[in-house]
mmCIF file of C-alpha atoms in Angstrom:
data_model
loop_
_atom_site.group_PDB
_atom_site.id
_atom_site.type_symbol
_atom_site.label_atom_id
_atom_site.label_comp_id
_atom_site.label_asym_id
_atom_site.label_seq_id
_atom_site.Cartn_x
_atom_site.Cartn_y
_atom_site.Cartn_z
ATOM 1 C CA UNK A 207 109.308 94.522 108.811
ATOM 2 C CA UNK A 208 105.842 94.908 107.498
ATOM 3 C CA UNK A 209 104.262 96.106 110.624
ATOM 4 C CA UNK A 210 105.318 97.334 114.168
ATOM 5 C CA UNK A 211 104.537 99.851 116.834
ATOM 6 C CA UNK A 212 107.465 102.103 117.850
ATOM 7 C CA UNK A 213 107.933 102.704 121.638
ATOM 8 C CA UNK A 214 108.497 106.151 122.953
ATOM 9 C CA UNK A 215 111.516 106.748 125.059
ATOM 10 C CA UNK A 216 111.527 109.789 127.353
ATOM 11 C CA UNK A 217 111.925 112.677 126.660
ATOM 12 C CA UNK A 218 110.397 111.854 123.255
ATOM 13 C CA UNK A 219 106.810 112.725 122.650
ATOM 14 C CA UNK A 220 106.157 111.212 119.141
ATOM 15 C CA UNK A 221 107.873 108.617 117.010
ATOM 16 C CA UNK A 222 107.007 107.612 113.466
ATOM 17 C CA UNK A 223 107.541 103.935 112.544
ATOM 18 C CA UNK A 224 108.057 103.354 108.750
ATOM 19 C CA UNK A 225 107.474 99.793 107.708
ATOM 20 C CA UNK A 226 108.887 98.119 104.566
ATOM 21 C CA UNK A 227 107.059 98.515 101.100
ATOM 22 C CA UNK A 228 105.037 95.489 100.088
ATOM 23 C CA UNK A 229 103.080 94.576 96.944
ATOM 24 C CA UNK A 230 99.320 94.222 97.702
ATOM 25 C CA UNK A 231 96.526 93.512 95.259
ATOM 26 C CA UNK A 232 92.898 94.891 94.903
ATOM 27 C CA UNK A 233 90.111 94.942 92.559
ATOM 28 C CA UNK A 234 89.713 98.030 90.288
ATOM 29 C CA UNK A 235 86.771 98.012 87.899
ATOM 30 C CA UNK A 236 86.613 94.249 87.836
ATOM 31 C CA UNK A 237 90.375 93.842 87.248
ATOM 32 C CA UNK A 238 92.961 92.616 89.775
ATOM 33 C CA UNK A 239 95.711 95.147 90.004
ATOM 34 C CA UNK A 240 98.905 95.253 92.212
ATOM 35 C CA UNK A 241 100.073 98.383 94.086
ATOM 36 C CA UNK A 242 102.861 99.252 96.505
ATOM 37 C CA UNK A 243 101.915 99.614 100.153
ATOM 38 C CA UNK A 244 103.791 100.878 103.144
ATOM 39 C CA UNK A 245 102.656 100.792 106.686
ATOM 40 C CA UNK A 246 103.012 103.784 109.010
ATOM 41 C CA UNK A 247 102.754 103.713 112.792
ATOM 42 C CA UNK A 248 102.627 107.056 114.778
ATOM 43 C CA UNK A 249 102.976 106.746 118.480
ATOM 44 C CA UNK A 250 102.724 109.831 120.704
ATOM 45 C CA UNK A 251 102.219 110.644 124.328
ATOM 46 C CA UNK A 252 98.790 112.008 125.021
ATOM 47 C CA UNK A 253 100.034 113.675 128.137
ATOM 48 C CA UNK A 254 102.176 116.010 126.031
ATOM 49 C CA UNK A 255 99.364 117.148 123.616
ATOM 50 C CA UNK A 256 96.060 116.054 122.056
ATOM 51 C CA UNK A 257 95.791 113.372 119.587
ATOM 52 C CA UNK A 258 94.297 115.709 116.809
ATOM 53 C CA UNK A 259 97.655 117.236 115.692
ATOM 54 C CA UNK A 260 99.189 113.896 115.524
ATOM 55 C CA UNK A 261 96.268 112.547 113.380
ATOM 56 C CA UNK A 262 96.531 115.578 110.964
ATOM 57 C CA UNK A 263 100.249 114.999 110.643
ATOM 58 C CA UNK A 264 99.648 111.352 109.646
ATOM 59 C CA UNK A 265 96.907 112.366 107.343
ATOM 60 C CA UNK A 266 99.050 114.937 105.578
ATOM 61 C CA UNK A 267 102.055 112.541 105.427
ATOM 62 C CA UNK A 268 99.924 109.868 103.723
ATOM 63 C CA UNK A 269 98.537 112.394 101.264
ATOM 64 C CA UNK A 270 102.214 113.629 100.506
ATOM 65 C CA UNK A 271 103.413 110.059 99.936
ATOM 66 C CA UNK A 272 100.530 109.091 97.764
ATOM 67 C CA UNK A 273 100.804 112.276 95.650
ATOM 68 C CA UNK A 274 104.567 112.418 95.592
ATOM 69 C CA UNK A 275 104.917 113.420 92.022
ATOM 70 C CA UNK A 276 102.576 116.431 92.456
ATOM 71 C CA UNK A 277 104.833 117.681 95.134
ATOM 72 C CA UNK A 278 108.010 117.251 92.843
ATOM 73 C CA UNK A 279 106.268 119.163 90.170
ATOM 74 C CA UNK A 280 105.267 121.970 92.740
ATOM 75 C CA UNK A 281 101.645 121.627 91.866
ATOM 76 C CA UNK A 282 100.303 121.007 95.401
ATOM 77 C CA UNK A 283 101.310 123.016 98.519
ATOM 78 C CA UNK A 284 100.267 122.426 102.200
#
Protein backbone atom coordinates (compact mmCIF):
# COMPACT_ATOMS: atom_id res chain seq x y z
CA UNK A 1 0.00 0.00 0.00
CA UNK A 2 1.60 3.24 -1.13
CA UNK A 3 -0.93 5.66 0.36
CA UNK A 4 -3.94 5.51 2.67
CA UNK A 5 -5.67 7.44 5.43
CA UNK A 6 -6.29 5.54 8.66
CA UNK A 7 -9.66 5.86 10.37
CA UNK A 8 -9.96 6.58 14.08
CA UNK A 9 -12.02 4.12 16.10
CA UNK A 10 -13.28 5.40 19.47
CA UNK A 11 -11.77 5.73 22.05
CA UNK A 12 -8.64 6.39 19.93
CA UNK A 13 -7.62 10.02 19.44
CA UNK A 14 -4.73 9.54 17.00
CA UNK A 15 -3.56 6.88 14.57
CA UNK A 16 -0.44 6.77 12.39
CA UNK A 17 -0.58 5.11 8.98
CA UNK A 18 2.77 3.89 7.66
CA UNK A 19 2.86 3.14 3.95
CA UNK A 20 5.20 0.89 1.99
CA UNK A 21 8.64 2.11 0.99
CA UNK A 22 8.90 2.95 -2.70
CA UNK A 23 11.74 4.11 -4.91
CA UNK A 24 11.26 7.61 -6.34
CA UNK A 25 13.51 9.72 -8.52
CA UNK A 26 14.53 13.37 -8.42
CA UNK A 27 17.06 15.70 -10.00
CA UNK A 28 20.08 16.67 -7.90
CA UNK A 29 22.66 19.01 -9.44
CA UNK A 30 21.58 18.00 -12.94
CA UNK A 31 21.74 14.27 -12.18
CA UNK A 32 18.76 11.94 -11.88
CA UNK A 33 19.04 9.99 -8.63
CA UNK A 34 16.76 7.49 -6.93
CA UNK A 35 15.83 7.56 -3.25
CA UNK A 36 13.63 5.54 -0.92
CA UNK A 37 10.35 7.20 0.08
CA UNK A 38 7.69 6.20 2.60
CA UNK A 39 4.30 7.83 3.09
CA UNK A 40 3.04 8.71 6.56
CA UNK A 41 -0.55 9.64 7.40
CA UNK A 42 -1.44 10.97 10.82
CA UNK A 43 -5.16 11.15 11.62
CA UNK A 44 -6.27 12.71 14.88
CA UNK A 45 -9.47 13.87 16.52
CA UNK A 46 -9.49 17.67 16.74
CA UNK A 47 -12.07 17.43 19.51
CA UNK A 48 -9.46 15.78 21.75
CA UNK A 49 -6.67 18.30 21.20
CA UNK A 50 -5.36 20.99 18.87
CA UNK A 51 -3.60 19.94 15.67
CA UNK A 52 -0.30 21.64 16.60
CA UNK A 53 1.02 18.75 18.77
CA UNK A 54 0.14 16.27 16.03
CA UNK A 55 1.98 18.36 13.44
CA UNK A 56 5.06 18.62 15.70
CA UNK A 57 5.00 14.85 16.28
CA UNK A 58 4.87 14.17 12.54
CA UNK A 59 7.64 16.71 11.87
CA UNK A 60 9.88 15.13 14.52
CA UNK A 61 9.12 11.62 13.28
CA UNK A 62 10.07 12.57 9.71
CA UNK A 63 13.30 14.15 10.96
CA UNK A 64 14.15 11.03 12.97
CA UNK A 65 13.50 8.73 10.00
CA UNK A 66 15.48 10.91 7.60
CA UNK A 67 18.43 11.07 10.03
CA UNK A 68 18.23 7.58 11.47
CA UNK A 69 21.98 6.97 11.48
CA UNK A 70 22.54 10.10 13.59
CA UNK A 71 20.21 8.70 16.23
CA UNK A 72 21.99 5.33 16.21
CA UNK A 73 25.30 7.11 16.75
CA UNK A 74 23.79 9.23 19.54
CA UNK A 75 24.75 12.50 17.83
CA UNK A 76 21.28 14.07 17.85
CA UNK A 77 18.83 14.18 20.70
CA UNK A 78 15.28 15.55 20.87
